[in-house]
Amino acid sequence: MDSKATFRQVLAVGELRAIWLAELQSILGDQVARVALSVLVFQRTGSATWPALTYALTYLPDLVGGPLLGGLADRFPRRAVMVGSDVVRALLVAVLAVPGIPLPVLAAVLVVVQLANAPFTAAQAAVLPSVLSGDRYMLGQSLLKITNQIGQLAGFALGGAVIAAIGPGRGLALDAVTFGVSAIVLRLGVHARPASGSGGPATSTLRRLSAGARTIWLDRRLRALVGLAWLAGFVIVPEGLAVPYAAEIGGGAATAGLLLAAHPAGIVLGVFVLGRLVRPEVRLRMVGTLALGAIVPLAAFWFRPSLPYAAGLLVLSGMCAAYQVTASTTFMRLVPDTERGQAFGLAGSGLIAVQGIGLIAGGLLVGVLGSPATTVSVIALAGLVVAVPATRAWRHVAPLHPL
């Protein structure tokens, strides 16, 4: 049986510290850059539509990049993939900071920047099992998840003030610097390892995609974990409806901001509690139950709760949604090392896709129902219909002990 590790033990590993530090400063830079891009495009166009479309471009390319480029983490040394991706992004973001860049060029460069994110995240996820073993691996993932969530909250909170102080161009230049720093930290702090040998560089993209999909499909445990992870498409709906829901309960921008912060705050708390207080074998058994728990509180939006209760429901949902860390670490342990990058790319791009579908469904349904509160609860009830069989599937195939 795997013994319960501690965050101190995880941070004692030099390679993990390097990955963590690179992640921390890079995510802060990314969030500032998202604010900078929105401000820059709005200043240039005077339109509220174009900033929203530009913001979407910081997410959508991952749908393609994950399946097509995630396999690079299997074909080439993973440290080299991470460092190379950071260098490419640093150079391209520096181009975005050039004054007067035409908007079509800005959009094209931004797409390429996001495409370069796919091999980086796949390589990072694939190398972690080599850096950390046993329960330390789960805690390492937990630490990165907490860092990501806190970094997003802090980046958005500080982004407006930073851009107001230095301007959008310099904000983008700052993001370019963070990618450069990340590349240096990873190059110096992570050990060189040979490529995993997944067919060699000559293996076609189609064959890599087929191999990754086959690996997931033929393993009932992997299928069950992917199904549980993709339930995030139901959980994300309140995020897309935070502003209209705030108006529905008589609030404004401040109310919407608190609602948007509640779910990430719950995730941070849940990840900490699961990692610190719950034994590894118990976490495995709880994955399905927590997946249900992430959806159930959202059904209570039917009663149109006021801000304190709505925020509490979102925090509770976020705490349960912390099961995603256990699901992802178990998934990566079950996938053969030679296919981890490609499998992560496929599963990760699917996760992004279902979240996008959830946001679109929420936006369309609220136009029919007329009430954000009702929309959130209806989609949550639909999510429970999907979550129950997914939970049962995991219960039948879950390992009895941590891998």
PDB file of N, CA, C and O in Angstrom, residues 184-235:
ATOM      1  N   ILE A 184      14.532  28.794 -19.163  1.00  0.00           N
ATOM      2  CA  ILE A 184      15.821  28.716 -18.467  1.00  0.00           C
ATOM      3  C   ILE A 184      15.703  27.850 -17.214  1.00  0.00           C
ATOM      4  O   ILE A 184      16.559  26.988 -16.945  1.00  0.00           O
ATOM      5  N   VAL A 185      14.628  28.052 -16.445  1.00  0.00           N
ATOM      6  CA  VAL A 185      14.440  27.278 -15.209  1.00  0.00           C
ATOM      7  C   VAL A 185      14.322  25.792 -15.517  1.00  0.00           C
ATOM      8  O   VAL A 185      14.939  24.942 -14.841  1.00  0.00           O
ATOM      9  N   LEU A 186      13.556  25.451 -16.545  1.00  0.00           N
ATOM     10  CA  LEU A 186      13.382  24.040 -16.903  1.00  0.00           C
ATOM     11  C   LEU A 186      14.670  23.444 -17.452  1.00  0.00           C
ATOM     12  O   LEU A 186      15.004  22.289 -17.163  1.00  0.00           O
ATOM     13  N   ARG A 187      15.385  24.215 -18.246  1.00  0.00           N
ATOM     14  CA  ARG A 187      16.646  23.701 -18.822  1.00  0.00           C
ATOM     15  C   ARG A 187      17.663  23.405 -17.736  1.00  0.00           C
ATOM     16  O   ARG A 187      18.391  22.407 -17.801  1.00  0.00           O
ATOM     17  N   LEU A 188      17.701  24.243 -16.705  1.00  0.00           N
ATOM     18  CA  LEU A 188      18.689  24.061 -15.637  1.00  0.00           C
ATOM     19  C   LEU A 188      18.194  23.121 -14.537  1.00  0.00           C
ATOM     20  O   LEU A 188      19.009  22.479 -13.867  1.00  0.00           O
ATOM     21  N   GLY A 189      16.877  23.045 -14.341  1.00  0.00           N
ATOM     22  CA  GLY A 189      16.362  22.325 -13.181  1.00  0.00           C
ATOM     23  C   GLY A 189      15.817  20.946 -13.436  1.00  0.00           C
ATOM     24  O   GLY A 189      15.617  20.174 -12.485  1.00  0.00           O
ATOM     25  N   VAL A 190      15.558  20.595 -14.706  1.00  0.00           N
ATOM     26  CA  VAL A 190      14.995  19.286 -15.026  1.00  0.00           C
ATOM     27  C   VAL A 190      16.049  18.447 -15.730  1.00  0.00           C
ATOM     28  O   VAL A 190      16.737  18.924 -16.638  1.00  0.00           O
ATOM     29  N   HIS A 191      16.197  17.184 -15.317  1.00  0.00           N
ATOM     30  CA  HIS A 191      17.211  16.308 -15.898  1.00  0.00           C
ATOM     31  C   HIS A 191      16.854  15.936 -17.334  1.00  0.00           C
ATOM     32  O   HIS A 191      15.681  15.815 -17.693  1.00  0.00           O
ATOM     33  N   ALA A 192      17.880  15.770 -18.143  1.00  0.00           N
ATOM     34  CA  ALA A 192      17.675  15.297 -19.513  1.00  0.00           C
ATOM     35  C   ALA A 192      17.342  13.811 -19.494  1.00  0.00           C
ATOM     36  O   ALA A 192      17.985  13.028 -18.793  1.00  0.00           O
ATOM     37  N   ARG A 193      16.338  13.433 -20.234  1.00  0.00           N
ATOM     38  CA  ARG A 193      15.945  12.032 -20.378  1.00  0.00           C
ATOM     39  C   ARG A 193      15.761  11.732 -21.850  1.00  0.00           C
ATOM     40  O   ARG A 193      15.313  12.599 -22.612  1.00  0.00           O
ATOM     41  N   PRO A 194      16.069  10.516 -22.270  1.00  0.00           N
ATOM     42  CA  PRO A 194      15.879  10.187 -23.686  1.00  0.00           C
ATOM     43  C   PRO A 194      14.401  10.155 -24.047  1.00  0.00           C
ATOM     44  O   PRO A 194      13.528  10.049 -23.175  1.00  0.00           O
ATOM     45  N   ALA A 195      14.127  10.247 -25.330  1.00  0.00           N
ATOM     46  CA  ALA A 195      12.750  10.123 -25.800  1.00  0.00           C
ATOM     47  C   ALA A 195      12.195   8.764 -25.400  1.00  0.00           C
ATOM     48  O   ALA A 195      12.932   7.776 -25.283  1.00  0.00           O
ATOM     49  N   SER A 196      10.876   8.709 -25.199  1.00  0.00           N
ATOM     50  CA  SER A 196      10.268   7.458 -24.747  1.00  0.00           C
ATOM     51  C   SER A 196      10.264   6.392 -25.828  1.00  0.00           C
ATOM     52  O   SER A 196      10.044   5.222 -25.551  1.00  0.00           O
ATOM     53  N   GLY A 197      10.466   6.817 -27.096  1.00  0.00           N
ATOM     54  CA  GLY A 197      10.599   5.832 -28.178  1.00  0.00           C
ATOM     55  C   GLY A 197       9.299   5.365 -28.760  1.00  0.00           C
ATOM     56  O   GLY A 197       9.176   4.224 -29.179  1.00  0.00           O
ATOM     57  N   SER A 198       8.288   6.259 -28.804  1.00  0.00           N
ATOM     58  CA  SER A 198       6.985   5.881 -29.352  1.00  0.00           C
ATOM     59  C   SER A 198       7.012   5.901 -30.875  1.00  0.00           C
ATOM     60  O   SER A 198       6.515   6.793 -31.523  1.00  0.00           O
ATOM     61  N   GLY A 199       7.659   4.925 -31.474  1.00  0.00           N
ATOM     62  CA  GLY A 199       7.652   4.800 -32.915  1.00  0.00           C
ATOM     63  C   GLY A 199       8.664   5.640 -33.630  1.00  0.00           C
ATOM     64  O   GLY A 199       8.833   5.529 -34.835  1.00  0.00           O
ATOM     65  N   GLY A 200       9.373   6.533 -32.900  1.00  0.00           N
ATOM     66  CA  GLY A 200      10.373   7.351 -33.545  1.00  0.00           C
ATOM     67  C   GLY A 200       9.760   8.527 -34.260  1.00  0.00           C
ATOM     68  O   GLY A 200       8.557   8.606 -34.494  1.00  0.00           O
ATOM     69  N   PRO A 201      10.596   9.505 -34.649  1.00  0.00           N
ATOM     70  CA  PRO A 201      10.096  10.711 -35.296  1.00  0.00           C
ATOM     71  C   PRO A 201       9.353  10.446 -36.593  1.00  0.00           C
ATOM     72  O   PRO A 201       8.578  11.273 -37.043  1.00  0.00           O
ATOM     73  N   ALA A 202       9.588   9.310 -37.231  1.00  0.00           N
ATOM     74  CA  ALA A 202       8.967   9.057 -38.527  1.00  0.00           C
ATOM     75  C   ALA A 202       7.521   8.588 -38.421  1.00  0.00           C
ATOM     76  O   ALA A 202       6.816   8.516 -39.413  1.00  0.00           O
ATOM     77  N   THR A 203       7.093   8.248 -37.218  1.00  0.00           N
ATOM     78  CA  THR A 203       5.726   7.760 -37.059  1.00  0.00           C
ATOM     79  C   THR A 203       4.731   8.842 -37.476  1.00  0.00           C
ATOM     80  O   THR A 203       4.840   9.988 -37.070  1.00  0.00           O
ATOM     81  N   SER A 204       3.755   8.486 -38.296  1.00  0.00           N
ATOM     82  CA  SER A 204       2.813   9.477 -38.813  1.00  0.00           C
ATOM     83  C   SER A 204       1.882   9.959 -37.714  1.00  0.00           C
ATOM     84  O   SER A 204       1.625   9.272 -36.726  1.00  0.00           O
ATOM     85  N   THR A 205       1.377  11.178 -37.918  1.00  0.00           N
ATOM     86  CA  THR A 205       0.433  11.750 -36.960  1.00  0.00           C
ATOM     87  C   THR A 205      -0.809  10.879 -36.834  1.00  0.00           C
ATOM     88  O   THR A 205      -1.318  10.649 -35.735  1.00  0.00           O
ATOM     89  N   LEU A 206      -1.298  10.378 -37.969  1.00  0.00           N
ATOM     90  CA  LEU A 206      -2.503   9.543 -37.944  1.00  0.00           C
ATOM     91  C   LEU A 206      -2.278   8.280 -37.129  1.00  0.00           C
ATOM     92  O   LEU A 206      -3.144   7.867 -36.349  1.00  0.00           O
ATOM     93  N   ARG A 207      -1.115   7.659 -37.285  1.00  0.00           N
ATOM     94  CA  ARG A 207      -0.836   6.439 -36.516  1.00  0.00           C
ATOM     95  C   ARG A 207      -0.720   6.741 -35.030  1.00  0.00           C
ATOM     96  O   ARG A 207      -1.172   5.944 -34.194  1.00  0.00           O
ATOM     97  N   ARG A 208      -0.118   7.877 -34.687  1.00  0.00           N
ATOM     98  CA  ARG A 208      -0.010   8.236 -33.273  1.00  0.00           C
ATOM     99  C   ARG A 208      -1.388   8.494 -32.684  1.00  0.00           C
ATOM    100  O   ARG A 208      -1.689   8.090 -31.565  1.00  0.00           O
ATOM    101  N   LEU A 209      -2.234   9.202 -33.448  1.00  0.00           N
ATOM    102  CA  LEU A 209      -3.594   9.454 -32.980  1.00  0.00           C
ATOM    103  C   LEU A 209      -4.359   8.145 -32.785  1.00  0.00           C
ATOM    104  O   LEU A 209      -5.040   7.950 -31.777  1.00  0.00           O
ATOM    105  N   SER A 210      -4.217   7.251 -33.753  1.00  0.00           N
ATOM    106  CA  SER A 210      -4.919   5.964 -33.672  1.00  0.00           C
ATOM    107  C   SER A 210      -4.432   5.154 -32.480  1.00  0.00           C
ATOM    108  O   SER A 210      -5.225   4.536 -31.759  1.00  0.00           O
ATOM    109  N   ALA A 211      -3.108   5.162 -32.279  1.00  0.00           N
ATOM    110  CA  ALA A 211      -2.541   4.400 -31.161  1.00  0.00           C
ATOM    111  C   ALA A 211      -3.025   4.953 -29.826  1.00  0.00           C
ATOM    112  O   ALA A 211      -3.394   4.207 -28.914  1.00  0.00           O
ATOM    113  N   GLY A 212      -3.033   6.302 -29.695  1.00  0.00           N
ATOM    114  CA  GLY A 212      -3.485   6.901 -28.452  1.00  0.00           C
ATOM    115  C   GLY A 212      -4.954   6.633 -28.185  1.00  0.00           C
ATOM    116  O   GLY A 212      -5.347   6.291 -27.063  1.00  0.00           O
ATOM    117  N   ALA A 213      -5.786   6.771 -29.223  1.00  0.00           N
ATOM    118  CA  ALA A 213      -7.211   6.502 -29.064  1.00  0.00           C
ATOM    119  C   ALA A 213      -7.465   5.041 -28.734  1.00  0.00           C
ATOM    120  O   ALA A 213      -8.327   4.712 -27.905  1.00  0.00           O
ATOM    121  N   ARG A 214      -6.694   4.142 -29.368  1.00  0.00           N
ATOM    122  CA  ARG A 214      -6.873   2.717 -29.110  1.00  0.00           C
ATOM    123  C   ARG A 214      -6.475   2.375 -27.678  1.00  0.00           C
ATOM    124  O   ARG A 214      -7.141   1.566 -27.012  1.00  0.00           O
ATOM    125  N   THR A 215      -5.399   2.985 -27.200  1.00  0.00           N
ATOM    126  CA  THR A 215      -4.960   2.732 -25.829  1.00  0.00           C
ATOM    127  C   THR A 215      -6.057   3.097 -24.836  1.00  0.00           C
ATOM    128  O   THR A 215      -6.345   2.353 -23.889  1.00  0.00           O
ATOM    129  N   ILE A 216      -6.687   4.238 -25.042  1.00  0.00           N
ATOM    130  CA  ILE A 216      -7.754   4.678 -24.136  1.00  0.00           C
ATOM    131  C   ILE A 216      -8.982   3.790 -24.268  1.00  0.00           C
ATOM    132  O   ILE A 216      -9.570   3.344 -23.273  1.00  0.00           O
ATOM    133  N   TRP A 217      -9.370   3.491 -25.502  1.00  0.00           N
ATOM    134  CA  TRP A 217     -10.618   2.770 -25.727  1.00  0.00           C
ATOM    135  C   TRP A 217     -10.558   1.330 -25.230  1.00  0.00           C
ATOM    136  O   TRP A 217     -11.552   0.797 -24.713  1.00  0.00           O
ATOM    137  N   LEU A 218      -9.410   0.677 -25.345  1.00  0.00           N
ATOM    138  CA  LEU A 218      -9.315  -0.731 -24.993  1.00  0.00           C
ATOM    139  C   LEU A 218      -9.166  -0.974 -23.491  1.00  0.00           C
ATOM    140  O   LEU A 218      -9.268  -2.113 -23.045  1.00  0.00           O
ATOM    141  N   ASP A 219      -8.924   0.071 -22.730  1.00  0.00           N
ATOM    142  CA  ASP A 219      -8.755  -0.065 -21.280  1.00  0.00           C
ATOM    143  C   ASP A 219      -9.988   0.527 -20.592  1.00  0.00           C
ATOM    144  O   ASP A 219     -10.217   1.739 -20.640  1.00  0.00           O
ATOM    145  N   ARG A 220     -10.785  -0.319 -19.954  1.00  0.00           N
ATOM    146  CA  ARG A 220     -12.022   0.158 -19.328  1.00  0.00           C
ATOM    147  C   ARG A 220     -11.742   1.187 -18.244  1.00  0.00           C
ATOM    148  O   ARG A 220     -12.554   2.092 -18.009  1.00  0.00           O
ATOM    149  N   ARG A 221     -10.599   1.064 -17.578  1.00  0.00           N
ATOM    150  CA  ARG A 221     -10.266   2.028 -16.537  1.00  0.00           C
ATOM    151  C   ARG A 221     -10.017   3.406 -17.145  1.00  0.00           C
ATOM    152  O   ARG A 221     -10.486   4.428 -16.619  1.00  0.00           O
ATOM    153  N   LEU A 222      -9.288   3.447 -18.261  1.00  0.00           N
ATOM    154  CA  LEU A 222      -9.028   4.728 -18.917  1.00  0.00           C
ATOM    155  C   LEU A 222     -10.317   5.341 -19.452  1.00  0.00           C
ATOM    156  O   LEU A 222     -10.531   6.557 -19.347  1.00  0.00           O
ATOM    157  N   ARG A 223     -11.183   4.499 -20.034  1.00  0.00           N
ATOM    158  CA  ARG A 223     -12.458   5.017 -20.539  1.00  0.00           C
ATOM    159  C   ARG A 223     -13.277   5.631 -19.402  1.00  0.00           C
ATOM    160  O   ARG A 223     -13.881   6.697 -19.558  1.00  0.00           O
ATOM    161  N   ALA A 224     -13.303   4.942 -18.277  1.00  0.00           N
ATOM    162  CA  ALA A 224     -14.086   5.439 -17.144  1.00  0.00           C
ATOM    163  C   ALA A 224     -13.520   6.757 -16.627  1.00  0.00           C
ATOM    164  O   ALA A 224     -14.270   7.696 -16.322  1.00  0.00           O
ATOM    165  N   LEU A 225     -12.196   6.866 -16.552  1.00  0.00           N
ATOM    166  CA  LEU A 225     -11.572   8.098 -16.059  1.00  0.00           C
ATOM    167  C   LEU A 225     -11.818   9.258 -17.005  1.00  0.00           C
ATOM    168  O   LEU A 225     -12.090  10.383 -16.567  1.00  0.00           O
ATOM    169  N   VAL A 226     -11.742   9.002 -18.310  1.00  0.00           N
ATOM    170  CA  VAL A 226     -12.019  10.065 -19.275  1.00  0.00           C
ATOM    171  C   VAL A 226     -13.470  10.520 -19.154  1.00  0.00           C
ATOM    172  O   VAL A 226     -13.773  11.718 -19.178  1.00  0.00           O
ATOM    173  N   GLY A 227     -14.385   9.561 -19.007  1.00  0.00           N
ATOM    174  CA  GLY A 227     -15.788   9.915 -18.844  1.00  0.00           C
ATOM    175  C   GLY A 227     -16.025  10.776 -17.619  1.00  0.00           C
ATOM    176  O   GLY A 227     -16.767  11.768 -17.668  1.00  0.00           O
ATOM    177  N   LEU A 228     -15.374  10.440 -16.503  1.00  0.00           N
ATOM    178  CA  LEU A 228     -15.526  11.236 -15.286  1.00  0.00           C
ATOM    179  C   LEU A 228     -14.912  12.622 -15.456  1.00  0.00           C
ATOM    180  O   LEU A 228     -15.478  13.616 -14.995  1.00  0.00           O
ATOM    181  N   ALA A 229     -13.762  12.695 -16.118  1.00  0.00           N
ATOM    182  CA  ALA A 229     -13.113  13.993 -16.316  1.00  0.00           C
ATOM    183  C   ALA A 229     -13.964  14.905 -17.186  1.00  0.00           C
ATOM    184  O   ALA A 229     -14.094  16.108 -16.924  1.00  0.00           O
ATOM    185  N   TRP A 230     -14.584  14.327 -18.207  1.00  0.00           N
ATOM    186  CA  TRP A 230     -15.359  15.147 -19.138  1.00  0.00           C
ATOM    187  C   TRP A 230     -16.685  15.640 -18.563  1.00  0.00           C
ATOM    188  O   TRP A 230     -17.378  16.442 -19.194  1.00  0.00           O
ATOM    189  N   LEU A 231     -17.025  15.214 -17.356  1.00  0.00           N
ATOM    190  CA  LEU A 231     -18.194  15.787 -16.690  1.00  0.00           C
ATOM    191  C   LEU A 231     -18.000  17.271 -16.388  1.00  0.00           C
ATOM    192  O   LEU A 231     -18.958  17.979 -16.052  1.00  0.00           O
ATOM    193  N   ALA A 232     -16.773  17.754 -16.543  1.00  0.00           N
ATOM    194  CA  ALA A 232     -16.496  19.182 -16.352  1.00  0.00           C
ATOM    195  C   ALA A 232     -17.338  20.041 -17.285  1.00  0.00           C
ATOM    196  O   ALA A 232     -17.567  21.228 -17.014  1.00  0.00           O
ATOM    197  N   GLY A 233     -17.805  19.467 -18.393  1.00  0.00           N
ATOM    198  CA  GLY A 233     -18.653  20.218 -19.306  1.00  0.00           C
ATOM    199  C   GLY A 233     -19.955  20.680 -18.670  1.00  0.00           C
ATOM    200  O   GLY A 233     -20.529  21.704 -19.069  1.00  0.00           O
ATOM    201  N   PHE A 234     -20.439  19.957 -17.666  1.00  0.00           N
ATOM    202  CA  PHE A 234     -21.648  20.364 -16.943  1.00  0.00           C
ATOM    203  C   PHE A 234     -21.317  21.333 -15.808  1.00  0.00           C
ATOM    204  O   PHE A 234     -22.106  22.222 -15.494  1.00  0.00           O
ATOM    205  N   VAL A 235     -20.130  21.157 -15.231  1.00  0.00           N
ATOM    206  CA  VAL A 235     -19.762  21.951 -14.052  1.00  0.00           C
ATOM    207  C   VAL A 235     -19.368  23.378 -14.423  1.00  0.00           C
ATOM    208  O   VAL A 235     -19.500  24.301 -13.613  1.00  0.00           O
TER     209      VAL A 235
END
